XYZ file of C-alpha atoms in Angstrom:
559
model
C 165.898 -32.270 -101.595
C 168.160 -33.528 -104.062
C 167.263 -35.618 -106.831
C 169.804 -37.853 -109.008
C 169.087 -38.071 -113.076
C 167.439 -41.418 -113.988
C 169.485 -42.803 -116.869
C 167.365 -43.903 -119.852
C 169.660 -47.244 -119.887
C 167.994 -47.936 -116.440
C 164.685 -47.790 -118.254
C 163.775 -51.186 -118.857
C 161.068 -52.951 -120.084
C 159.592 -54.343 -123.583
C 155.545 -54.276 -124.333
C 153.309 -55.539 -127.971
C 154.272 -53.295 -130.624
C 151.404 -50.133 -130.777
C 148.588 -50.509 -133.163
C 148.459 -48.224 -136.087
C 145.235 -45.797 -135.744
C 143.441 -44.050 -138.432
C 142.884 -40.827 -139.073
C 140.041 -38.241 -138.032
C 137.032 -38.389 -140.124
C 137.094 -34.637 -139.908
C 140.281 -34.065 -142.175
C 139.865 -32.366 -145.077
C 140.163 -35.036 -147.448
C 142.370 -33.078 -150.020
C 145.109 -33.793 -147.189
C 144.993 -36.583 -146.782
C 147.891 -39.150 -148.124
C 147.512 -41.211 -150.726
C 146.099 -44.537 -149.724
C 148.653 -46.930 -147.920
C 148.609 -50.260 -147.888
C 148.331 -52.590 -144.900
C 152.241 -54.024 -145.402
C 153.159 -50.291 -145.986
C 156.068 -50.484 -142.982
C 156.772 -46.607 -142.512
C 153.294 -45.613 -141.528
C 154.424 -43.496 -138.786
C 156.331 -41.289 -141.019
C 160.263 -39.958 -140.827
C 161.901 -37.057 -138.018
C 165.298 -36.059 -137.226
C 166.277 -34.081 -134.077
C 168.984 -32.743 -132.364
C 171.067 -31.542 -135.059
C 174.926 -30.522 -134.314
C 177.538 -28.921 -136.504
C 178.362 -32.870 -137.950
C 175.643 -35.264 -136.914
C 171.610 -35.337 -136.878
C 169.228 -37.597 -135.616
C 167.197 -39.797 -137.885
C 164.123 -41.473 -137.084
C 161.077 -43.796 -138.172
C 158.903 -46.671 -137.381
C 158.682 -49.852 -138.766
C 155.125 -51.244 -138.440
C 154.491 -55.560 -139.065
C 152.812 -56.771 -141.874
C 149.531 -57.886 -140.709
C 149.285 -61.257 -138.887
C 153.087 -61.406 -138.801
C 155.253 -61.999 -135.861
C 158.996 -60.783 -135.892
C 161.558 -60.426 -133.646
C 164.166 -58.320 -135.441
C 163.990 -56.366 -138.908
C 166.815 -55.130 -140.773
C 167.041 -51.504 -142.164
C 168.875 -49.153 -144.297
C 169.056 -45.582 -144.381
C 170.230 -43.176 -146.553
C 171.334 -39.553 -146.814
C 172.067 -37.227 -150.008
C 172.765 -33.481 -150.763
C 169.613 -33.344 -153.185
C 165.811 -34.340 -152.986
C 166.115 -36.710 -155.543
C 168.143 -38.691 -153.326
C 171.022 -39.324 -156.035
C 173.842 -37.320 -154.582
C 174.894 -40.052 -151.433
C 176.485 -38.692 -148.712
C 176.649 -41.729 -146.013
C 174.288 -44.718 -145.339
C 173.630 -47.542 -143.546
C 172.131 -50.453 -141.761
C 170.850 -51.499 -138.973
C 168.150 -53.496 -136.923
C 165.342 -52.914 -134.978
C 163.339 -55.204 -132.350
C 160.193 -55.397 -130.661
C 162.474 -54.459 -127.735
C 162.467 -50.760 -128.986
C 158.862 -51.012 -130.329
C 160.433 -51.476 -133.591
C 161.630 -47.854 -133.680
C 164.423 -46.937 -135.542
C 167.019 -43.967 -134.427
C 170.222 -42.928 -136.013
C 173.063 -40.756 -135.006
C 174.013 -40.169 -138.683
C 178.347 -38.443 -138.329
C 180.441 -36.718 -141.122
C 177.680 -33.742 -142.599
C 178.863 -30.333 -143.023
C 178.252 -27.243 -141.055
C 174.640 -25.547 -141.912
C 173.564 -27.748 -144.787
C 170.384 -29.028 -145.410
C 170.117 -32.711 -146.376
C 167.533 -35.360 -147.428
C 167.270 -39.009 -146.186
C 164.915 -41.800 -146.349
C 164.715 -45.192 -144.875
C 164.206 -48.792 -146.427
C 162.780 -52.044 -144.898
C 160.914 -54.894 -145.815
C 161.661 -54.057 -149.349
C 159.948 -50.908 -149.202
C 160.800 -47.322 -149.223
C 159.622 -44.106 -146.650
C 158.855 -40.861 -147.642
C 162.004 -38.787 -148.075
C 162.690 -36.180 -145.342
C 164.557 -32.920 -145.022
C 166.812 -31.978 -142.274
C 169.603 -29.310 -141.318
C 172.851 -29.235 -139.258
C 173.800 -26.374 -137.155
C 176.430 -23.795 -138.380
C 179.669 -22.838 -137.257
C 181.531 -19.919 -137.082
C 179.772 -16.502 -137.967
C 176.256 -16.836 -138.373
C 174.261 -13.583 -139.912
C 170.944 -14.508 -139.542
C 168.834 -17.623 -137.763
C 164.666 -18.798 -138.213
C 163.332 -20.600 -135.894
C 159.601 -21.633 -134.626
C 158.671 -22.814 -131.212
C 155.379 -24.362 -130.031
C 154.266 -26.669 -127.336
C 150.893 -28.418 -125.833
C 149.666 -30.676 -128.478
C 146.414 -32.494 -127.594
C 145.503 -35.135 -130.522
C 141.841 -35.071 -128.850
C 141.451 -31.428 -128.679
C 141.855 -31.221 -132.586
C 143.287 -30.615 -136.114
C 147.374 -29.979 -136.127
C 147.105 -27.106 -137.948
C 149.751 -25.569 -136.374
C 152.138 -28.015 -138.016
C 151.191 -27.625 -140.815
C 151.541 -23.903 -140.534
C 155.482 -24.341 -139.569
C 155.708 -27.424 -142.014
C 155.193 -24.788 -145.075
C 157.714 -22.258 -143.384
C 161.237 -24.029 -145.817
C 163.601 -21.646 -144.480
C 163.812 -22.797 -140.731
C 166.667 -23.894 -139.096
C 165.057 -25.724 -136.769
C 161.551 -26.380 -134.482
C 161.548 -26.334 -130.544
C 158.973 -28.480 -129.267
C 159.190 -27.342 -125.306
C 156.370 -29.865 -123.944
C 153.361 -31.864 -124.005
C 153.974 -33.500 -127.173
C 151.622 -36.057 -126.589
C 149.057 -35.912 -123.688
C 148.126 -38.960 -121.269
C 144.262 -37.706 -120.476
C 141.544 -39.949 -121.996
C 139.621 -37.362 -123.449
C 136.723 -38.778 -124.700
C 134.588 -35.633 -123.877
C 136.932 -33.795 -126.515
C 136.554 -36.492 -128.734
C 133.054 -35.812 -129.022
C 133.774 -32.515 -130.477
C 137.049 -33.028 -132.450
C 135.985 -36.280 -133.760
C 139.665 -37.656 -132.624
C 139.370 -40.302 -130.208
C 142.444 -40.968 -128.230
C 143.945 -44.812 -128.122
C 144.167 -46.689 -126.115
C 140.681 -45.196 -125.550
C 141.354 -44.390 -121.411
C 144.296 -43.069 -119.712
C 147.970 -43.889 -120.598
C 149.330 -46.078 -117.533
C 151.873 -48.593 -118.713
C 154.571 -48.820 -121.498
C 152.396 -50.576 -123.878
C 149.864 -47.627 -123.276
C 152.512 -44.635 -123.686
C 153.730 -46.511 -126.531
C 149.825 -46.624 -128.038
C 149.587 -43.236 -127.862
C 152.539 -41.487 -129.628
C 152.063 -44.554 -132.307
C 148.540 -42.844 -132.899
C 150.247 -39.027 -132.619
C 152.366 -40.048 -135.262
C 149.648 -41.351 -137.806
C 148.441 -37.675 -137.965
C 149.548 -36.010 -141.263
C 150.075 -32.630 -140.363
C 152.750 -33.915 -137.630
C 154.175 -35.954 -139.670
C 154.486 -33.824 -142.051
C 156.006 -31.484 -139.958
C 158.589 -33.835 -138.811
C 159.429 -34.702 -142.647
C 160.808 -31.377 -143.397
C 162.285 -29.767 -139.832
C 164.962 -30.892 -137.735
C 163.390 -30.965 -134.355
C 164.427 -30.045 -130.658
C 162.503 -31.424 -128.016
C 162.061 -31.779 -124.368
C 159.613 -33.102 -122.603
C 157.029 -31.435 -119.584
C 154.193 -33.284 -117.450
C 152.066 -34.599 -119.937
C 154.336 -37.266 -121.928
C 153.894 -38.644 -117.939
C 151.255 -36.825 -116.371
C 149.999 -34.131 -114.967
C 151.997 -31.791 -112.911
C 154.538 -34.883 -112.665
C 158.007 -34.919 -110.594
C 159.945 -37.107 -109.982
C 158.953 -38.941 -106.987
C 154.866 -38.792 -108.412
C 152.164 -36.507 -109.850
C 148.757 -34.684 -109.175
C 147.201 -36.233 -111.799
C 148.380 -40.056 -110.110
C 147.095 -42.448 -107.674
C 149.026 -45.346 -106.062
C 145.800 -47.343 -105.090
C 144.062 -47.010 -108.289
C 146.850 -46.676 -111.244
C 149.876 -48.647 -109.614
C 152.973 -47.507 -108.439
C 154.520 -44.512 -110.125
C 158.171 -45.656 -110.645
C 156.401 -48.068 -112.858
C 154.837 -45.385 -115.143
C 157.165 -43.363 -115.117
C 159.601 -45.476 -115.958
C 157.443 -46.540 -119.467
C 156.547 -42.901 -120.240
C 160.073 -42.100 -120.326
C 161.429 -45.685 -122.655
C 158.191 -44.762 -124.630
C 159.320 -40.833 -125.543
C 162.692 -42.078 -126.033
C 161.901 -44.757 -128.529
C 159.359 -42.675 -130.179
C 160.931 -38.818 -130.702
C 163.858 -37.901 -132.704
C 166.189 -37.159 -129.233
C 169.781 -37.974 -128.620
C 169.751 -40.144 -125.675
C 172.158 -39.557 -122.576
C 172.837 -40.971 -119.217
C 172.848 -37.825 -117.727
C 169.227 -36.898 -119.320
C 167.597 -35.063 -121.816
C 168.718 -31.151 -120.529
C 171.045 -30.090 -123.279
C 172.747 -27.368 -125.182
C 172.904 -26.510 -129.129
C 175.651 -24.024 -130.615
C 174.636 -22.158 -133.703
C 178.005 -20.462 -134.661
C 178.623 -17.136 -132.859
C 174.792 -15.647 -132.843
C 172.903 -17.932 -130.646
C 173.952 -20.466 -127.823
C 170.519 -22.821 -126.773
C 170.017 -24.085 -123.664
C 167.229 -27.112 -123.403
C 166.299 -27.458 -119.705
C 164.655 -29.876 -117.976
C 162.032 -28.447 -115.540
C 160.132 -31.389 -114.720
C 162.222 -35.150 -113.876
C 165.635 -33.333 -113.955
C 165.350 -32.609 -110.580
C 162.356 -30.733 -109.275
C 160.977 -31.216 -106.030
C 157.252 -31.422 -105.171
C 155.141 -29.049 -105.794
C 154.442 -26.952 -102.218
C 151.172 -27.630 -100.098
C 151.896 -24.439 -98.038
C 152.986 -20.682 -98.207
C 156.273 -22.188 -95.838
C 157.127 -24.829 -97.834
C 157.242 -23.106 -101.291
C 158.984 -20.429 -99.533
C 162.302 -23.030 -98.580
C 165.802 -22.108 -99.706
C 166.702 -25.955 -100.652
C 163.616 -26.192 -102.739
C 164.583 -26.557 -106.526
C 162.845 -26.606 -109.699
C 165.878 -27.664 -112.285
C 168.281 -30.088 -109.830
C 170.991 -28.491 -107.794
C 173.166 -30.373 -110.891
C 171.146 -29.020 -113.560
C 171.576 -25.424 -112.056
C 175.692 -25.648 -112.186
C 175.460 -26.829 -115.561
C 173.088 -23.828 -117.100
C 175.767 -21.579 -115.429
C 178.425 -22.840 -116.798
C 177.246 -22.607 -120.210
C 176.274 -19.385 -119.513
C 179.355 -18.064 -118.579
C 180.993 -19.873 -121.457
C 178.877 -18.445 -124.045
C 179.353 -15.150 -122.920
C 183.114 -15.144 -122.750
C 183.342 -16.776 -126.002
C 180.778 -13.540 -127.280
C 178.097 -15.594 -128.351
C 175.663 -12.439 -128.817
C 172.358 -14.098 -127.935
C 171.489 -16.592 -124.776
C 168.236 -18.780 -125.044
C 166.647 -21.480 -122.923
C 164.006 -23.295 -123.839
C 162.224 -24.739 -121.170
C 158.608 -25.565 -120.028
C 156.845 -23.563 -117.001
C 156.530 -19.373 -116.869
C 159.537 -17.884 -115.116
C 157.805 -14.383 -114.670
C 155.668 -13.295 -111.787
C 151.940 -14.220 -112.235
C 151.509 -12.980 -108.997
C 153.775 -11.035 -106.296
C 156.445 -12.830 -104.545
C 154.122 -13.482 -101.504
C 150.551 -14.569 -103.207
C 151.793 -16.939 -106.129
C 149.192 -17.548 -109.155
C 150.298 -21.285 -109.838
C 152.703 -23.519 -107.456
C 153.346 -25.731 -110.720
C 155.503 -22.514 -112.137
C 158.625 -20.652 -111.091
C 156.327 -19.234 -108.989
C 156.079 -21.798 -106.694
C 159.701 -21.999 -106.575
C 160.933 -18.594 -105.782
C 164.474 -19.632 -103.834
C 164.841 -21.529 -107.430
C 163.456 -18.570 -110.190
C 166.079 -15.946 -107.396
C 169.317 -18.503 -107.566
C 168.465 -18.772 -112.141
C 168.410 -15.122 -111.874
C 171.600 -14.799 -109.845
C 173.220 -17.255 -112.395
C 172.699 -15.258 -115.190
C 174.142 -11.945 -113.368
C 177.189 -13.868 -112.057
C 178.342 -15.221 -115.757
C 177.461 -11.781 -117.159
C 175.102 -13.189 -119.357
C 173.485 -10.136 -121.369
C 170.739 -10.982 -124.704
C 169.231 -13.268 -122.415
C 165.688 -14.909 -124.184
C 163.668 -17.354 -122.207
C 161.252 -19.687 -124.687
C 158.284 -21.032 -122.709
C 155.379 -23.497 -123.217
C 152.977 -25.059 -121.298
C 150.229 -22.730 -120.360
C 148.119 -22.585 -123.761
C 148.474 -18.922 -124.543
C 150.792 -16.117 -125.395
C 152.750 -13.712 -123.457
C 155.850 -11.666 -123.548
C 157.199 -9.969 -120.531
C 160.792 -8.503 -118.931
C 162.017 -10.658 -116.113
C 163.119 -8.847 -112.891
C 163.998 -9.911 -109.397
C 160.444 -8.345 -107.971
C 158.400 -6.563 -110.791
C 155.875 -5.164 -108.666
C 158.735 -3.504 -106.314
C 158.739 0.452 -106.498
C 162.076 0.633 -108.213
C 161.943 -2.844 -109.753
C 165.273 -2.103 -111.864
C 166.410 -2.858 -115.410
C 165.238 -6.005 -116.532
C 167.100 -9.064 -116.637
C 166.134 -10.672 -119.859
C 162.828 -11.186 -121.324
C 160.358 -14.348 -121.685
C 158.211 -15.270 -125.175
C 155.535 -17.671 -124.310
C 154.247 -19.830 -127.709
C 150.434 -20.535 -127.400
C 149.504 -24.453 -127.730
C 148.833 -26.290 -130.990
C 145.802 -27.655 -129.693
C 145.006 -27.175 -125.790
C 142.952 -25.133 -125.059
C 143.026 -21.482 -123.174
C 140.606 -19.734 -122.725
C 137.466 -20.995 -125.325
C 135.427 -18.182 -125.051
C 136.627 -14.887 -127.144
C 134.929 -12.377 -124.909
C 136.057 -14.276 -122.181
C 139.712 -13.930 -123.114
C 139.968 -10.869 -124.021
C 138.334 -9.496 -120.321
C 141.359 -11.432 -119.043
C 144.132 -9.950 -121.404
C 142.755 -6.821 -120.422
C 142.811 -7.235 -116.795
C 146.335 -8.772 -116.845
C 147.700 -5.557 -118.620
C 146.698 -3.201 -115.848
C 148.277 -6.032 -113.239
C 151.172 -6.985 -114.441
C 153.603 -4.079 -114.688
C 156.367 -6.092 -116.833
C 153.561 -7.988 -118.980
C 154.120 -6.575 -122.700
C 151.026 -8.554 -124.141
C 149.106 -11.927 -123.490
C 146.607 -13.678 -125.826
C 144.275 -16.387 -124.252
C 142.090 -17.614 -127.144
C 144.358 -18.401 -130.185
C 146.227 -21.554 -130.964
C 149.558 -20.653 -132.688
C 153.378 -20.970 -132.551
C 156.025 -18.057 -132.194
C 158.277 -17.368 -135.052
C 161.962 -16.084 -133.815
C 163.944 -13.924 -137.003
C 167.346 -13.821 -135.342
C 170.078 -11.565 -136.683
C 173.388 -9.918 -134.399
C 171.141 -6.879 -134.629
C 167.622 -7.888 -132.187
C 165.475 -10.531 -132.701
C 161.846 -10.282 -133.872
C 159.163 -12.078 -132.310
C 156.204 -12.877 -134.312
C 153.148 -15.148 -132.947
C 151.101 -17.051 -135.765
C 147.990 -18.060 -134.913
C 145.381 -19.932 -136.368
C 141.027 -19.684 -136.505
C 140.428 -22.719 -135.349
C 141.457 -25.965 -134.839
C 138.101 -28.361 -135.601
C 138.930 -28.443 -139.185
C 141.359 -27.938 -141.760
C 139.768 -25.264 -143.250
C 140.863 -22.536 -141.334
C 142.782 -19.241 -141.537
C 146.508 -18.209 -140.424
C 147.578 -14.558 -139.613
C 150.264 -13.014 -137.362
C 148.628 -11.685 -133.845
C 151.670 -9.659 -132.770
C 155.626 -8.924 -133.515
C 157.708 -7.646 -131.482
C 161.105 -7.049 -131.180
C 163.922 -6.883 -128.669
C 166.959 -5.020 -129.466
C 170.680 -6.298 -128.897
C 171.527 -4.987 -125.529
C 168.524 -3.978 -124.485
C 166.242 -6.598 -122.659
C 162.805 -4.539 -123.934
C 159.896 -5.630 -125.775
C 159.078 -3.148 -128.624
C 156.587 -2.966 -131.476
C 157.912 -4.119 -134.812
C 157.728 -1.900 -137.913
C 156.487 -4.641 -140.051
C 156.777 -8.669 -140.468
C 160.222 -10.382 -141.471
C 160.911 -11.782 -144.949
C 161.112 -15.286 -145.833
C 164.538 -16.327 -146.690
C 165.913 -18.204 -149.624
C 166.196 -22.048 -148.918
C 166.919 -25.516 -149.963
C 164.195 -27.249 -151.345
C 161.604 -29.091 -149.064
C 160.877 -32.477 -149.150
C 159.175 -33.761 -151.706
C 155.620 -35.116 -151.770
C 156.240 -39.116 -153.271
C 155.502 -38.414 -156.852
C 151.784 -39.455 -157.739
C 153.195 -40.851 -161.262
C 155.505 -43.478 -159.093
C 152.767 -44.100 -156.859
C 152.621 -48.026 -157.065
C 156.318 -48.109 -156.222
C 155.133 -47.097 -152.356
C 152.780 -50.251 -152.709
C 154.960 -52.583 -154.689
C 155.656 -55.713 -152.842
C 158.603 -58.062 -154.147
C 155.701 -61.122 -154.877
C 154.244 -58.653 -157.308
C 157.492 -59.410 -159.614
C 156.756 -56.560 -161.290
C 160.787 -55.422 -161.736
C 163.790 -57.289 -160.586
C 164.332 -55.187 -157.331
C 166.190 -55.688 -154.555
C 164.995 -53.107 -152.572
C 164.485 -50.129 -153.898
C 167.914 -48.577 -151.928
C 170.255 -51.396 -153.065
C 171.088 -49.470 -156.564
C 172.894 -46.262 -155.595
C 172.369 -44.875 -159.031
C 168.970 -45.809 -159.152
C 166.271 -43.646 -160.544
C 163.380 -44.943 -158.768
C 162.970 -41.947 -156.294
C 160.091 -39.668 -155.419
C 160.056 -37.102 -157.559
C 162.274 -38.808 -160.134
């Protein structure tokens, strides 16, 4: 079956702007923000994404005054060298409409290779929080930082995993490879967490999917996040639902939740109002360049192309059946062959569902995987031979826990061969594995004496995987955190491990990698100039005209 990409142009639709949620009662109250105001427009915070050698991604939200009904609202952006926002480098204006949900995205042009820059946004004659972003670099690149994560449930609990790779300065960038936001109603999680979901039930409609990354991005330690990294996203079932496809999902029903080209269709004009993503017609399945040490793949797994998931032993066992789109396929391969001829020394994709064998070839753990697409996982694995691709990495999410393994044709064979690459799994930032500690660790254990190419796996821990990338190997470290049901809580490293240049193996690292110097991270808004988030232009207080319109101005956080 062959599947065609649904353009994001053919998305249409327009819904009531999202209400604005508050925050858990169970934050620690020393992070919290200081108070906003009601008319404070940027209460969903700043992000950019999808960074290139010349041009980032900027995004925000502009939220109504209370009681107030516009149609359009003007904009202006701005982006300097320095954190005190005085060194311009471009700007700009714009407008925004209930149309997009009043989101706001810019494809800002002209920055330099590997910079870091600071921007903010201005509208209804107020300012947002300043953010920090990075483009990629060109040419040769000695040494990269990156943190991936995936599987953030707002019900399940605190962010502290953001926050975590918020306070890491000297990344280049964050993967986010899935379930950003989740479309479950929770309210049994809620219970615990103390962080009810909205709209309170399941997302089903635009306005709904809309609803609930409007309430994601209230939370401080995502936003946070967002405010100083450049981000790289892509999305798996749960921005839709579960175990989606194209054509439906497990976790849908025609009779009860209407038809699925209908939700589908507003789960996909909701994530692409609401993330920091460059928007194509061909879909969101990209690749990022960083100079000659690391070419990035961003693949699609789950509306790309993929075909159902297999009822039977015979049908998961079909040639034609595909995971990524027959198109999707040609165009990893050709990037693969063209980083490798142009000696691009490391090959990563980033994409959702576990490529290695969680069972043997002929009893599969989990049809939602590679697994249940073995023609698919044997033609990726043929594609990487045929462009000669060597350093190969693959960056996985969705199954709330942490692994590292070698990939090979047939693991469990008697001669199973040198390995083919290897696969880092990041554990979730909330969802859960498995909850018991005792529990997990019985099933890490087991797994080790079944799994023959299985380095390590962790089931309990929430965390993200931090990637120290030089020409040399790159180290694998996972970060995990104690808990997640408050912000008091503890962060360590669970395991590093590294895999040598030319040598797809997994081994033990001597000790953890060094932060790196790095530009300065955004700044908090200056409690001194607090008012000036608050001021309103009926206050009179200074003769203002927005606080952008004087270039030299010294009205700045941190100023």
């Amino acid at each position: 079956m062959r599947h065609s990409t649904q353009s994001a142009a053919m998305l249409a639709g327009a819904a009531s702007a999202a209400p604005v949620l508050s925050a858990s009662a169970l934050r620690d109250t020393s992070l919290l923000p200081l108070p906003q105001s009601a008319s404070f427009p940027f209460q969903h915070g700043v992000a950019s994404g999808d960074p290139l050698t010349d041009r980032v991604i900027l995004w925000t939200r502009i939220t109504l005054p209370v009681g107030q009904e516009i149609l359009e609202i003007p904009y202006r952006w701005r982006v300097t060298r320095d954190p005190q926002l005085r060194q311009l480098v471009s700007e700009g204006e714009g407008y925004t409409s209930l149309r997009r949900d009043f989101t706001v995205k810019v494809d800002v042009d002209g920055l330099s290779p590997g910079e870091t820059y600071y921007y903010v946004f201005e509208a209804l004659e107020q300012m947002s929080d300043v953010g920090r972003t990075r483009t990629l670099p060109q040419g040769h690149v000695d040494q990269l930082r990156i943190a991936f994560t995936s599987c953030s449930n707002y019900a399940r609990g605190c962010f502290n995993v953001y926050r975590e790779i918020a306070n890491r300065p000297d990344l280049d960038v964050v993967l986010h490879l899935g379930d950003y936001i989740y479309e479950y109603g929770n309210t049994d999680q809620s219970l615990v967490s103390g962080r009810l979901h909205a709209p309170a039930g399941e997302t089903l409609t635009l306005a709904d999917y809309r609803t609930r990354h409007a309430q994601y991005k209230t939370d401080n330690d995502l936003q946070e996040v967002h405010r100083q990294h450049a981000f790289m996203v892509i999305w798996d079932d749960h921005e839709v639902a579960n175990n989606a496809w194209l054509g439906g999902a497990e976790n849908h029903s025609e009779g009860d939740e209407g038809r699925w080209s209908d939700r589908l269709s507003g789960a996909v004009q909701a994530y692409l109002e609401w993330m920091p993503i460059r928007e194509s017609a061909r879909g969101i399945y990209r690749n990022f360049r960083f100079g000659d040490l690391l070419d990035l793949n961003m693949l699609d797994t789950r509306l790309a192309g993929r075909d159902a998931q297999a009822d039977s032993r015979e049908d998961r066992n079909r040639p034609d059946r595909t995971l990524l789109g027959f198109e999707q396929e040609s165009w990893l391969e050709e990037n693969l062959s063209r980083a490798q001829q142009e000696n691009i020394r490391w090959k990563l994709l980033g994409q959702q569902v576990m490529v290695g064998q969680l069972g043997t070839n002929d009893t599969p753990f989990n049809y939602d995987q590679w697994d249940g697409y073995p023609a698919a996982r044997q033609r990726l694995f043929d594609s990487v031979r045929r462009a000669g691709a060597d350093n190969l990495v693959v960056l996985t999410g969705d199954i709330h826990s942490s692994w590292a393994m070698t990939l090979h044709d047939d693991p469990f064979a008697d001669e199973p061969g040198a390995a083919l690459g290897v696969e880092l799994v990041t554990p979730a930032v909330t969802s859960p594995g498995i909850e018991n500690y005792t529990q997990a660790q019985l099933a890490s254990a087991s797994l080790q004496q079944l799994l023959p190419h299985l380095n390590f796996v962790d089931f309990y821990y929430r965390g993200y995987v931090l990637l120290d990338i030089t020409h040399e190997r790159i180290q694998a470290e996972w970060w995990v955190v104690d808990t997640i049901l408050s912000h008091r809580y503890v962060s360590e490293c669970m395991k590093a491990l590294v895999i040598p240049a030319g040598q797809p193996a997994l081994l033990p690292a001597a000790q953890l990698t060094s932060a790196r110097l790095a530009a300065a991270p955004a700044p908090d808004f200056s409690r001194s100039l607090a008012w000036l988030r608050h001021w309103r232009p009926e206050q009179n207080l200074y003769p203002l005209n927005g606080l952008l319109a004087d270039k030299g101005s010294a009205l700045v956080p941190g100023g």
